[in-house]
Amino acid sequence: MIGAETQYRALVRVLPVWYRAERGDEMVGTLLDLHGERARAALWTELWALLALGVRTRLAGRAAPAHTVALGDLMRVGVLLGLLWGVLKAGSRVGGKLWVMIATPGEDMPPLAHAALRSDLIRDLILLAAALVPLALLVDGWRRAARIAAGAILAAGALWGLTRYSLGLAPDLVVNYAPQWLPLVLLLLAFHADAPLPPSRPWWWAIGGSLVAAVTSGYLFASDLSGLAGLSPLVWLCTIAGAGYLLLRRRIEQRAAPWTLALALCIALAVAQTLVLKRWFVTFDVLVFVQISLAGLVVVALTVLGIRDYRRTVVNR
């Protein structure tokens, strides 16, 4: 039993220190009792519940130390902004291809080009649904359905990735796909049963505005003006959104740090993803340099303010 106790105490370390101090010994005792009774089914159930409890306590939404709640809030805001970026990015591609199909009817387009365009449109619609469906379910209060949808999308994406990239996963592929799949992983972890749901009305407005912006950006991509956009109109939009947040954010806000840091991370990922996607097609000219510099300045400013807010509202509380 001494060896079993050592193992179970190691397993209980999935819980944070502050929770182990209150209930760690009790949980080890429960696991030892089940081990002694050889109740394997009950023991595995208890171990699974322990892992789930570890996630809930380390990404808590309430009734936890301030730094734990701040980490959970950062993950949850990152989920919402990441899924919103997925809606904006995939929606822009869908809008661009629809504009091309409207401007160039099928009979005026070579058959192979029309088939390729239709195939790309189907792929982008799937990616749009992969971001929009979990986000809409979560915003509407359907937490369990959003988690099920996220898990199903991740499973399908993993199977697709294994069949397409079975020989290896290069760093550029990780940068490319991380903004698409990472929010879904964090959704499963951070939006547990004890976590607060996002306010419905502001996020519905954000989703609607993103879809409108995506269609507009899709038109810019599809038109002759797209060459004037530097890296991407979407990166310009994210940079402007970050700068607007810096100007309009409240001076005193208890939970400003998670929003500020999550926005900085999302803008940085958006720039990195766009650079990876267009590394062979974009000339590093003055406009691209200006765009990267402005986005970088916004990211640095958001990061500095986020760390300052964290120290003021969490560390020094």
PDB file of C-alpha atoms in Angstrom:
ATOM      1  CA  MET A   1       0.000   0.000   0.000  1.00  0.00           C
ATOM      2  CA  ILE A   2       2.966   2.319   0.501  1.00  0.00           C
ATOM      3  CA  GLY A   3       3.759   2.157  -3.218  1.00  0.00           C
ATOM      4  CA  ALA A   4       0.106   2.781  -4.096  1.00  0.00           C
ATOM      5  CA  GLU A   5      -0.037   5.748  -1.724  1.00  0.00           C
ATOM      6  CA  THR A   6       3.061   7.240  -3.359  1.00  0.00           C
ATOM      7  CA  GLN A   7       1.483   6.870  -6.800  1.00  0.00           C
ATOM      8  CA  TYR A   8      -1.811   8.398  -5.724  1.00  0.00           C
ATOM      9  CA  ARG A   9      -0.104  11.322  -4.027  1.00  0.00           C
ATOM     10  CA  ALA A  10       1.732  11.935  -7.279  1.00  0.00           C
ATOM     11  CA  LEU A  11      -1.583  11.805  -9.179  1.00  0.00           C
ATOM     12  CA  VAL A  12      -3.201  14.236  -6.762  1.00  0.00           C
ATOM     13  CA  ARG A  13      -0.555  16.766  -7.796  1.00  0.00           C
ATOM     14  CA  VAL A  14      -2.728  17.518 -10.844  1.00  0.00           C
ATOM     15  CA  LEU A  15      -4.640  19.667  -8.353  1.00  0.00           C
ATOM     16  CA  PRO A  16      -3.233  23.096  -7.440  1.00  0.00           C
ATOM     17  CA  VAL A  17      -1.441  23.580  -4.131  1.00  0.00           C
ATOM     18  CA  TRP A  18      -4.227  25.602  -2.550  1.00  0.00           C
ATOM     19  CA  TYR A  19      -6.768  22.836  -3.237  1.00  0.00           C
ATOM     20  CA  ARG A  20      -4.459  20.003  -2.167  1.00  0.00           C
ATOM     21  CA  ALA A  21      -3.909  21.735   1.162  1.00  0.00           C
ATOM     22  CA  GLU A  22      -7.647  21.489   1.880  1.00  0.00           C
ATOM     23  CA  ARG A  23      -8.647  18.125   0.416  1.00  0.00           C
ATOM     24  CA  GLY A  24      -5.513  16.347  -0.793  1.00  0.00           C
ATOM     25  CA  ASP A  25      -5.292  13.830   2.068  1.00  0.00           C
ATOM     26  CA  GLU A  26      -8.995  13.069   1.813  1.00  0.00           C
ATOM     27  CA  MET A  27      -8.705  12.264  -1.897  1.00  0.00           C
ATOM     28  CA  VAL A  28      -5.659  10.053  -1.384  1.00  0.00           C
ATOM     29  CA  GLY A  29      -7.568   8.178   1.304  1.00  0.00           C
ATOM     30  CA  THR A  30     -10.521   7.625  -1.029  1.00  0.00           C
ATOM     31  CA  LEU A  31      -8.253   6.264  -3.766  1.00  0.00           C
ATOM     32  CA  LEU A  32      -6.486   3.952  -1.298  1.00  0.00           C
ATOM     33  CA  ASP A  33      -9.821   2.591  -0.063  1.00  0.00           C
ATOM     34  CA  LEU A  34     -10.914   1.790  -3.616  1.00  0.00           C
ATOM     35  CA  HIS A  35      -7.501   0.252  -4.310  1.00  0.00           C
ATOM     36  CA  GLY A  36      -7.786  -1.991  -1.265  1.00  0.00           C
ATOM     37  CA  GLU A  37     -11.296  -3.074  -2.217  1.00  0.00           C
ATOM     38  CA  ARG A  38     -10.069  -3.850  -5.768  1.00  0.00           C
ATOM     39  CA  ALA A  39     -12.962  -1.813  -7.165  1.00  0.00           C
ATOM     40  CA  ARG A  40     -11.317  -1.140 -10.507  1.00  0.00           C
ATOM     41  CA  ALA A  41     -14.321   0.482 -12.208  1.00  0.00           C
ATOM     42  CA  ALA A  42     -14.908   2.850  -9.291  1.00  0.00           C
ATOM     43  CA  LEU A  43     -11.169   3.588  -9.083  1.00  0.00           C
ATOM     44  CA  TRP A  44     -10.917   4.530 -12.772  1.00  0.00           C
ATOM     45  CA  THR A  45     -14.036   6.703 -12.408  1.00  0.00           C
ATOM     46  CA  GLU A  46     -12.449   8.460  -9.427  1.00  0.00           C
ATOM     47  CA  LEU A  47      -9.196   9.001 -11.305  1.00  0.00           C
ATOM     48  CA  TRP A  48     -11.042  10.503 -14.283  1.00  0.00           C
ATOM     49  CA  ALA A  49     -12.972  12.774 -11.921  1.00  0.00           C
ATOM     50  CA  LEU A  50      -9.645  13.776 -10.352  1.00  0.00           C
ATOM     51  CA  LEU A  51      -8.240  14.838 -13.730  1.00  0.00           C
ATOM     52  CA  ALA A  52     -11.384  16.820 -14.524  1.00  0.00           C
ATOM     53  CA  LEU A  53     -11.229  18.458 -11.100  1.00  0.00           C
ATOM     54  CA  GLY A  54      -7.601  19.391 -11.767  1.00  0.00           C
ATOM     55  CA  VAL A  55      -8.644  21.274 -14.896  1.00  0.00           C
ATOM     56  CA  ARG A  56     -11.555  23.011 -13.131  1.00  0.00           C
ATOM     57  CA  THR A  57      -9.433  24.132 -10.195  1.00  0.00           C
ATOM     58  CA  ARG A  58      -6.464  25.295 -12.274  1.00  0.00           C
ATOM     59  CA  LEU A  59      -8.716  27.240 -14.691  1.00  0.00           C
ATOM     60  CA  ALA A  60     -11.312  28.308 -12.139  1.00  0.00           C
ATOM     61  CA  GLY A  61     -13.882  30.981 -12.769  1.00  0.00           C
ATOM     62  CA  ARG A  62     -14.736  31.724  -9.150  1.00  0.00           C
ATOM     63  CA  ALA A  63     -14.064  30.567  -5.560  1.00  0.00           C
ATOM     64  CA  ALA A  64     -10.313  30.352  -6.153  1.00  0.00           C
ATOM     65  CA  PRO A  65      -7.192  32.482  -5.642  1.00  0.00           C
ATOM     66  CA  ALA A  66      -7.005  35.571  -7.818  1.00  0.00           C
ATOM     67  CA  HIS A  67      -4.134  34.305  -9.985  1.00  0.00           C
ATOM     68  CA  THR A  68      -6.047  31.094 -10.743  1.00  0.00           C
ATOM     69  CA  VAL A  69      -9.171  32.994 -11.781  1.00  0.00           C
ATOM     70  CA  ALA A  70      -7.029  35.326 -13.920  1.00  0.00           C
ATOM     71  CA  LEU A  71      -5.488  32.352 -15.756  1.00  0.00           C
ATOM     72  CA  GLY A  72      -8.924  30.854 -16.380  1.00  0.00           C
ATOM     73  CA  ASP A  73     -10.250  34.187 -17.632  1.00  0.00           C
ATOM     74  CA  LEU A  74      -7.258  34.537 -19.970  1.00  0.00           C
ATOM     75  CA  MET A  75      -7.952  31.114 -21.479  1.00  0.00           C
ATOM     76  CA  ARG A  76     -11.676  31.795 -21.881  1.00  0.00           C
ATOM     77  CA  VAL A  77     -11.146  35.182 -23.515  1.00  0.00           C
ATOM     78  CA  GLY A  78      -8.531  33.581 -25.760  1.00  0.00           C
ATOM     79  CA  VAL A  79     -11.103  30.972 -26.822  1.00  0.00           C
ATOM     80  CA  LEU A  80     -13.659  33.618 -27.778  1.00  0.00           C
ATOM     81  CA  LEU A  81     -11.200  35.847 -29.631  1.00  0.00           C
ATOM     82  CA  GLY A  82      -9.557  32.871 -31.335  1.00  0.00           C
ATOM     83  CA  LEU A  83     -12.867  31.513 -32.607  1.00  0.00           C
ATOM     84  CA  LEU A  84     -13.854  35.009 -33.712  1.00  0.00           C
ATOM     85  CA  TRP A  85     -10.596  35.223 -35.689  1.00  0.00           C
ATOM     86  CA  GLY A  86     -11.463  31.872 -37.284  1.00  0.00           C
ATOM     87  CA  VAL A  87     -14.870  33.214 -38.307  1.00  0.00           C
ATOM     88  CA  LEU A  88     -13.295  36.363 -39.744  1.00  0.00           C
ATOM     89  CA  LYS A  89     -10.553  34.533 -41.628  1.00  0.00           C
ATOM     90  CA  ALA A  90     -12.664  31.711 -43.076  1.00  0.00           C
ATOM     91  CA  GLY A  91     -15.563  34.086 -43.775  1.00  0.00           C
ATOM     92  CA  SER A  92     -13.231  36.362 -45.730  1.00  0.00           C
ATOM     93  CA  ARG A  93     -12.134  33.466 -47.914  1.00  0.00           C
ATOM     94  CA  VAL A  94     -15.724  32.375 -48.465  1.00  0.00           C
ATOM     95  CA  GLY A  95     -16.720  35.929 -49.350  1.00  0.00           C
ATOM     96  CA  GLY A  96     -13.809  36.309 -51.758  1.00  0.00           C
ATOM     97  CA  LYS A  97     -14.641  33.116 -53.621  1.00  0.00           C
ATOM     98  CA  LEU A  98     -18.332  34.004 -53.778  1.00  0.00           C
ATOM     99  CA  TRP A  99     -17.431  37.409 -55.272  1.00  0.00           C
ATOM    100  CA  VAL A 100     -15.295  35.662 -57.894  1.00  0.00           C
ATOM    101  CA  MET A 101     -18.095  33.229 -58.747  1.00  0.00           C
ATOM    102  CA  ILE A 102     -20.590  36.090 -59.040  1.00  0.00           C
ATOM    103  CA  ALA A 103     -18.256  38.202 -61.183  1.00  0.00           C
ATOM    104  CA  THR A 104     -17.197  35.242 -63.370  1.00  0.00           C
ATOM    105  CA  PRO A 105     -20.028  32.815 -64.210  1.00  0.00           C
ATOM    106  CA  GLY A 106     -19.190  29.140 -64.592  1.00  0.00           C
ATOM    107  CA  GLU A 107     -19.550  29.147 -68.369  1.00  0.00           C
ATOM    108  CA  ASP A 108     -16.914  31.915 -68.632  1.00  0.00           C
ATOM    109  CA  MET A 109     -14.421  30.025 -66.479  1.00  0.00           C
ATOM    110  CA  PRO A 110     -12.262  27.031 -67.513  1.00  0.00           C
ATOM    111  CA  PRO A 111     -13.738  23.777 -66.121  1.00  0.00           C
ATOM    112  CA  LEU A 112     -10.660  22.938 -64.067  1.00  0.00           C
ATOM    113  CA  ALA A 113     -10.537  26.422 -62.543  1.00  0.00           C
ATOM    114  CA  HIS A 114     -14.247  26.297 -61.737  1.00  0.00           C
ATOM    115  CA  ALA A 115     -13.887  22.872 -60.084  1.00  0.00           C
ATOM    116  CA  ALA A 116     -10.903  24.065 -58.034  1.00  0.00           C
ATOM    117  CA  LEU A 117     -12.783  27.189 -56.959  1.00  0.00           C
ATOM    118  CA  ARG A 118     -15.811  25.139 -55.910  1.00  0.00           C
ATOM    119  CA  SER A 119     -13.589  22.707 -53.971  1.00  0.00           C
ATOM    120  CA  ASP A 120     -11.865  25.580 -52.165  1.00  0.00           C
ATOM    121  CA  LEU A 121     -15.228  27.136 -51.363  1.00  0.00           C
ATOM    122  CA  ILE A 122     -16.457  23.898 -49.760  1.00  0.00           C
ATOM    123  CA  ARG A 123     -13.256  23.657 -47.713  1.00  0.00           C
ATOM    124  CA  ASP A 124     -13.577  27.259 -46.512  1.00  0.00           C
ATOM    125  CA  LEU A 125     -17.240  26.753 -45.611  1.00  0.00           C
ATOM    126  CA  ILE A 126     -16.210  23.784 -43.461  1.00  0.00           C
ATOM    127  CA  LEU A 127     -13.538  25.889 -41.735  1.00  0.00           C
ATOM    128  CA  LEU A 128     -16.077  28.675 -41.210  1.00  0.00           C
ATOM    129  CA  ALA A 129     -18.499  26.238 -39.596  1.00  0.00           C
ATOM    130  CA  ALA A 130     -15.670  24.798 -37.469  1.00  0.00           C
ATOM    131  CA  ALA A 131     -15.204  28.212 -35.842  1.00  0.00           C
ATOM    132  CA  LEU A 132     -18.738  29.613 -36.015  1.00  0.00           C
ATOM    133  CA  VAL A 133     -20.721  26.644 -34.668  1.00  0.00           C
ATOM    134  CA  PRO A 134     -18.841  26.219 -31.334  1.00  0.00           C
ATOM    135  CA  LEU A 135     -18.708  29.988 -30.838  1.00  0.00           C
ATOM    136  CA  ALA A 136     -22.430  30.459 -31.507  1.00  0.00           C
ATOM    137  CA  LEU A 137     -23.373  27.566 -29.219  1.00  0.00           C
ATOM    138  CA  LEU A 138     -21.176  28.933 -26.443  1.00  0.00           C
ATOM    139  CA  VAL A 139     -22.490  32.476 -26.769  1.00  0.00           C
ATOM    140  CA  ASP A 140     -26.066  31.182 -26.762  1.00  0.00           C
ATOM    141  CA  GLY A 141     -25.464  29.333 -23.496  1.00  0.00           C
ATOM    142  CA  TRP A 142     -25.220  25.785 -24.881  1.00  0.00           C
ATOM    143  CA  ARG A 143     -21.991  24.934 -23.067  1.00  0.00           C
ATOM    144  CA  ARG A 144     -22.249  21.132 -23.355  1.00  0.00           C
ATOM    145  CA  ALA A 145     -23.207  21.272 -27.030  1.00  0.00           C
ATOM    146  CA  ALA A 146     -20.306  23.662 -27.732  1.00  0.00           C
ATOM    147  CA  ARG A 147     -17.865  21.279 -26.040  1.00  0.00           C
ATOM    148  CA  ILE A 148     -19.242  18.301 -27.968  1.00  0.00           C
ATOM    149  CA  ALA A 149     -18.963  20.234 -31.237  1.00  0.00           C
ATOM    150  CA  ALA A 150     -15.389  21.280 -30.395  1.00  0.00           C
ATOM    151  CA  GLY A 151     -14.416  17.699 -29.587  1.00  0.00           C
ATOM    152  CA  ALA A 152     -15.957  16.370 -32.805  1.00  0.00           C
ATOM    153  CA  ILE A 153     -14.220  19.047 -34.898  1.00  0.00           C
ATOM    154  CA  LEU A 154     -10.874  18.331 -33.236  1.00  0.00           C
ATOM    155  CA  ALA A 155     -11.260  14.601 -33.841  1.00  0.00           C
ATOM    156  CA  ALA A 156     -12.124  15.174 -37.506  1.00  0.00           C
ATOM    157  CA  GLY A 157      -9.237  17.640 -37.862  1.00  0.00           C
ATOM    158  CA  ALA A 158      -6.802  15.178 -36.276  1.00  0.00           C
ATOM    159  CA  LEU A 159      -7.836  12.434 -38.687  1.00  0.00           C
ATOM    160  CA  TRP A 160      -7.525  14.812 -41.620  1.00  0.00           C
ATOM    161  CA  GLY A 161      -4.097  15.968 -40.429  1.00  0.00           C
ATOM    162  CA  LEU A 162      -2.830  12.409 -40.003  1.00  0.00           C
ATOM    163  CA  THR A 163      -3.893  11.475 -43.525  1.00  0.00           C
ATOM    164  CA  ARG A 164      -2.424  14.616 -45.115  1.00  0.00           C
ATOM    165  CA  TYR A 165       0.697  15.202 -43.019  1.00  0.00           C
ATOM    166  CA  SER A 166       1.539  11.689 -41.875  1.00  0.00           C
ATOM    167  CA  LEU A 167       5.230  12.108 -42.695  1.00  0.00           C
ATOM    168  CA  GLY A 168       5.808  14.952 -40.287  1.00  0.00           C
ATOM    169  CA  LEU A 169       4.522  18.222 -38.880  1.00  0.00           C
ATOM    170  CA  ALA A 170       6.798  21.122 -39.780  1.00  0.00           C
ATOM    171  CA  PRO A 171       6.968  24.269 -37.602  1.00  0.00           C
ATOM    172  CA  ASP A 172       5.267  26.372 -40.297  1.00  0.00           C
ATOM    173  CA  LEU A 173       2.319  23.972 -40.277  1.00  0.00           C
ATOM    174  CA  VAL A 174       2.004  24.357 -36.507  1.00  0.00           C
ATOM    175  CA  VAL A 175       1.970  28.165 -36.831  1.00  0.00           C
ATOM    176  CA  ASN A 176      -0.553  27.895 -39.659  1.00  0.00           C
ATOM    177  CA  TYR A 177      -3.057  25.630 -37.920  1.00  0.00           C
ATOM    178  CA  ALA A 178      -2.606  26.675 -34.271  1.00  0.00           C
ATOM    179  CA  PRO A 179      -5.014  29.658 -34.489  1.00  0.00           C
ATOM    180  CA  GLN A 180      -7.656  27.326 -35.972  1.00  0.00           C
ATOM    181  CA  TRP A 181      -7.444  24.403 -33.533  1.00  0.00           C
ATOM    182  CA  LEU A 182      -5.968  25.800 -30.307  1.00  0.00           C
ATOM    183  CA  PRO A 183      -9.177  27.719 -29.354  1.00  0.00           C
ATOM    184  CA  LEU A 184     -11.127  24.462 -29.622  1.00  0.00           C
ATOM    185  CA  VAL A 185      -8.714  22.687 -27.267  1.00  0.00           C
ATOM    186  CA  LEU A 186      -8.924  25.559 -24.787  1.00  0.00           C
ATOM    187  CA  LEU A 187     -12.725  25.536 -25.086  1.00  0.00           C
ATOM    188  CA  LEU A 188     -12.775  21.951 -23.825  1.00  0.00           C
ATOM    189  CA  LEU A 189     -10.489  22.842 -20.929  1.00  0.00           C
ATOM    190  CA  ALA A 190     -11.514  26.340 -19.865  1.00  0.00           C
ATOM    191  CA  PHE A 191     -15.304  26.334 -20.324  1.00  0.00           C
ATOM    192  CA  HIS A 192     -15.984  23.626 -17.751  1.00  0.00           C
ATOM    193  CA  ALA A 193     -19.176  23.396 -15.708  1.00  0.00           C
ATOM    194  CA  ASP A 194     -17.954  25.902 -13.089  1.00  0.00           C
ATOM    195  CA  ALA A 195     -16.779  28.527 -15.582  1.00  0.00           C
ATOM    196  CA  PRO A 196     -18.884  31.609 -16.383  1.00  0.00           C
ATOM    197  CA  LEU A 197     -20.418  31.861 -19.836  1.00  0.00           C
ATOM    198  CA  PRO A 198     -19.751  34.936 -22.000  1.00  0.00           C
ATOM    199  CA  PRO A 199     -22.387  37.670 -22.133  1.00  0.00           C
ATOM    200  CA  SER A 200     -24.701  36.874 -25.009  1.00  0.00           C
ATOM    201  CA  ARG A 201     -25.639  40.219 -26.586  1.00  0.00           C
ATOM    202  CA  PRO A 202     -22.150  41.774 -27.035  1.00  0.00           C
ATOM    203  CA  TRP A 203     -20.788  38.595 -28.543  1.00  0.00           C
ATOM    204  CA  TRP A 204     -23.685  38.204 -30.978  1.00  0.00           C
ATOM    205  CA  TRP A 205     -22.909  41.733 -32.147  1.00  0.00           C
ATOM    206  CA  ALA A 206     -19.231  40.768 -32.445  1.00  0.00           C
ATOM    207  CA  ILE A 207     -20.107  37.679 -34.504  1.00  0.00           C
ATOM    208  CA  GLY A 208     -22.401  39.645 -36.803  1.00  0.00           C
ATOM    209  CA  GLY A 209     -19.831  42.408 -37.234  1.00  0.00           C
ATOM    210  CA  SER A 210     -17.134  39.851 -38.010  1.00  0.00           C
ATOM    211  CA  LEU A 211     -19.246  38.247 -40.721  1.00  0.00           C
ATOM    212  CA  VAL A 212     -19.928  41.643 -42.309  1.00  0.00           C
ATOM    213  CA  ALA A 213     -16.234  42.545 -42.090  1.00  0.00           C
ATOM    214  CA  ALA A 214     -15.353  39.149 -43.581  1.00  0.00           C
ATOM    215  CA  VAL A 215     -17.566  39.686 -46.628  1.00  0.00           C
ATOM    216  CA  THR A 216     -16.118  43.173 -47.109  1.00  0.00           C
ATOM    217  CA  SER A 217     -12.581  41.860 -46.748  1.00  0.00           C
ATOM    218  CA  GLY A 218     -13.411  39.048 -49.152  1.00  0.00           C
ATOM    219  CA  TYR A 219     -14.374  41.634 -51.739  1.00  0.00           C
ATOM    220  CA  LEU A 220     -11.041  43.412 -51.169  1.00  0.00           C
ATOM    221  CA  PHE A 221      -9.181  40.121 -51.641  1.00  0.00           C
ATOM    222  CA  ALA A 222     -11.095  39.353 -54.813  1.00  0.00           C
ATOM    223  CA  SER A 223     -10.746  42.811 -56.321  1.00  0.00           C
ATOM    224  CA  ASP A 224      -7.775  44.497 -57.949  1.00  0.00           C
ATOM    225  CA  LEU A 225      -7.270  46.551 -54.777  1.00  0.00           C
ATOM    226  CA  SER A 226      -6.092  43.505 -52.820  1.00  0.00           C
ATOM    227  CA  GLY A 227      -2.491  44.162 -53.841  1.00  0.00           C
ATOM    228  CA  LEU A 228      -2.577  47.445 -51.911  1.00  0.00           C
ATOM    229  CA  ALA A 229      -3.383  45.709 -48.629  1.00  0.00           C
ATOM    230  CA  GLY A 230       0.120  44.651 -47.597  1.00  0.00           C
ATOM    231  CA  LEU A 231      -0.061  41.333 -45.750  1.00  0.00           C
ATOM    232  CA  SER A 232      -3.825  41.151 -45.360  1.00  0.00           C
ATOM    233  CA  PRO A 233      -6.803  43.431 -44.704  1.00  0.00           C
ATOM    234  CA  LEU A 234      -7.585  41.110 -41.786  1.00  0.00           C
ATOM    235  CA  VAL A 235      -4.256  41.922 -40.126  1.00  0.00           C
ATOM    236  CA  TRP A 236      -4.955  45.627 -40.625  1.00  0.00           C
ATOM    237  CA  LEU A 237      -8.359  45.086 -39.020  1.00  0.00           C
ATOM    238  CA  CYS A 238      -6.860  43.237 -36.041  1.00  0.00           C
ATOM    239  CA  THR A 239      -4.241  45.948 -35.586  1.00  0.00           C
ATOM    240  CA  ILE A 240      -6.893  48.683 -35.673  1.00  0.00           C
ATOM    241  CA  ALA A 241      -9.009  46.710 -33.178  1.00  0.00           C
ATOM    242  CA  GLY A 242      -6.041  46.407 -30.826  1.00  0.00           C
ATOM    243  CA  ALA A 243      -5.233  50.111 -31.119  1.00  0.00           C
ATOM    244  CA  GLY A 244      -8.896  50.990 -30.533  1.00  0.00           C
ATOM    245  CA  TYR A 245      -8.925  48.839 -27.424  1.00  0.00           C
ATOM    246  CA  LEU A 246      -5.881  50.699 -26.127  1.00  0.00           C
ATOM    247  CA  LEU A 247      -7.649  54.017 -26.615  1.00  0.00           C
ATOM    248  CA  LEU A 248     -11.075  53.043 -25.298  1.00  0.00           C
ATOM    249  CA  ARG A 249     -10.248  50.595 -22.505  1.00  0.00           C
ATOM    250  CA  ARG A 250     -11.289  51.514 -19.005  1.00  0.00           C
ATOM    251  CA  ARG A 251      -8.592  52.815 -16.730  1.00  0.00           C
ATOM    252  CA  ILE A 252      -9.757  50.750 -13.738  1.00  0.00           C
ATOM    253  CA  GLU A 253     -11.005  47.280 -14.559  1.00  0.00           C
ATOM    254  CA  GLN A 254     -10.573  44.281 -12.269  1.00  0.00           C
ATOM    255  CA  ARG A 255     -10.411  41.790 -15.107  1.00  0.00           C
ATOM    256  CA  ALA A 256      -8.715  43.927 -17.770  1.00  0.00           C
ATOM    257  CA  ALA A 257      -5.493  41.888 -17.766  1.00  0.00           C
ATOM    258  CA  PRO A 258      -6.950  38.708 -19.351  1.00  0.00           C
ATOM    259  CA  TRP A 259      -8.589  40.715 -22.149  1.00  0.00           C
ATOM    260  CA  THR A 260      -5.465  42.747 -22.833  1.00  0.00           C
ATOM    261  CA  LEU A 261      -3.086  39.775 -22.873  1.00  0.00           C
ATOM    262  CA  ALA A 262      -5.469  37.596 -24.911  1.00  0.00           C
ATOM    263  CA  LEU A 263      -5.866  40.333 -27.534  1.00  0.00           C
ATOM    264  CA  ALA A 264      -2.077  40.722 -27.738  1.00  0.00           C
ATOM    265  CA  LEU A 265      -1.645  36.982 -28.247  1.00  0.00           C
ATOM    266  CA  CYS A 266      -4.364  36.782 -30.910  1.00  0.00           C
ATOM    267  CA  ILE A 267      -2.934  39.688 -32.927  1.00  0.00           C
ATOM    268  CA  ALA A 268       0.548  38.134 -32.755  1.00  0.00           C
ATOM    269  CA  LEU A 269      -0.822  34.784 -33.950  1.00  0.00           C
ATOM    270  CA  ALA A 270      -2.766  36.496 -36.756  1.00  0.00           C
ATOM    271  CA  VAL A 271       0.395  38.209 -38.021  1.00  0.00           C
ATOM    272  CA  ALA A 272       2.477  35.025 -37.715  1.00  0.00           C
ATOM    273  CA  GLN A 273      -0.155  32.925 -39.473  1.00  0.00           C
ATOM    274  CA  THR A 274      -0.449  35.402 -42.340  1.00  0.00           C
ATOM    275  CA  LEU A 275       3.325  35.507 -42.771  1.00  0.00           C
ATOM    276  CA  VAL A 276       3.456  31.711 -42.944  1.00  0.00           C
ATOM    277  CA  LEU A 277       0.592  31.524 -45.441  1.00  0.00           C
ATOM    278  CA  LYS A 278       2.086  34.150 -47.740  1.00  0.00           C
ATOM    279  CA  ARG A 279       5.818  33.549 -47.277  1.00  0.00           C
ATOM    280  CA  TRP A 280       6.245  32.644 -50.967  1.00  0.00           C
ATOM    281  CA  PHE A 281       3.832  35.215 -52.391  1.00  0.00           C
ATOM    282  CA  VAL A 282       4.431  38.468 -50.512  1.00  0.00           C
ATOM    283  CA  THR A 283       7.341  40.774 -51.277  1.00  0.00           C
ATOM    284  CA  PHE A 284       8.771  42.268 -48.103  1.00  0.00           C
ATOM    285  CA  ASP A 285       8.257  45.848 -49.226  1.00  0.00           C
ATOM    286  CA  VAL A 286       7.729  49.075 -47.290  1.00  0.00           C
ATOM    287  CA  LEU A 287       4.005  48.523 -46.828  1.00  0.00           C
ATOM    288  CA  VAL A 288       4.486  45.034 -45.392  1.00  0.00           C
ATOM    289  CA  PHE A 289       7.221  46.345 -43.083  1.00  0.00           C
ATOM    290  CA  VAL A 290       4.946  49.161 -41.879  1.00  0.00           C
ATOM    291  CA  GLN A 291       2.101  46.732 -41.263  1.00  0.00           C
ATOM    292  CA  ILE A 292       4.262  44.336 -39.254  1.00  0.00           C
ATOM    293  CA  SER A 293       5.787  47.224 -37.298  1.00  0.00           C
ATOM    294  CA  LEU A 294       2.415  48.731 -36.402  1.00  0.00           C
ATOM    295  CA  ALA A 295       1.007  45.346 -35.394  1.00  0.00           C
ATOM    296  CA  GLY A 296       4.141  44.665 -33.352  1.00  0.00           C
ATOM    297  CA  LEU A 297       3.854  48.004 -31.542  1.00  0.00           C
ATOM    298  CA  VAL A 298       0.224  47.279 -30.682  1.00  0.00           C
ATOM    299  CA  VAL A 299       1.130  43.791 -29.422  1.00  0.00           C
ATOM    300  CA  VAL A 300       3.953  45.182 -27.257  1.00  0.00           C
ATOM    301  CA  ALA A 301       1.713  47.916 -25.830  1.00  0.00           C
ATOM    302  CA  LEU A 302      -1.057  45.432 -25.046  1.00  0.00           C
ATOM    303  CA  THR A 303       1.411  43.038 -23.415  1.00  0.00           C
ATOM    304  CA  VAL A 304       2.939  45.753 -21.225  1.00  0.00           C
ATOM    305  CA  LEU A 305      -0.488  47.015 -20.133  1.00  0.00           C
ATOM    306  CA  GLY A 306      -1.707  43.465 -19.533  1.00  0.00           C
ATOM    307  CA  ILE A 307       1.256  42.663 -17.278  1.00  0.00           C
ATOM    308  CA  ARG A 308       0.769  45.956 -15.425  1.00  0.00           C
ATOM    309  CA  ASP A 309      -2.934  45.236 -14.901  1.00  0.00           C
ATOM    310  CA  TYR A 310      -2.136  41.716 -13.725  1.00  0.00           C
ATOM    311  CA  ARG A 311       0.338  42.974 -11.147  1.00  0.00           C
ATOM    312  CA  ARG A 312      -2.036  45.689  -9.970  1.00  0.00           C
ATOM    313  CA  THR A 313      -5.207  43.632  -9.722  1.00  0.00           C
ATOM    314  CA  VAL A 314      -3.890  40.137  -8.965  1.00  0.00           C
ATOM    315  CA  VAL A 315      -0.362  40.131  -7.537  1.00  0.00           C
ATOM    316  CA  ASN A 316      -0.723  43.245  -5.365  1.00  0.00           C
ATOM    317  CA  ARG A 317      -4.310  42.616  -4.304  1.00  0.00           C
TER     318      ARG A 317
END
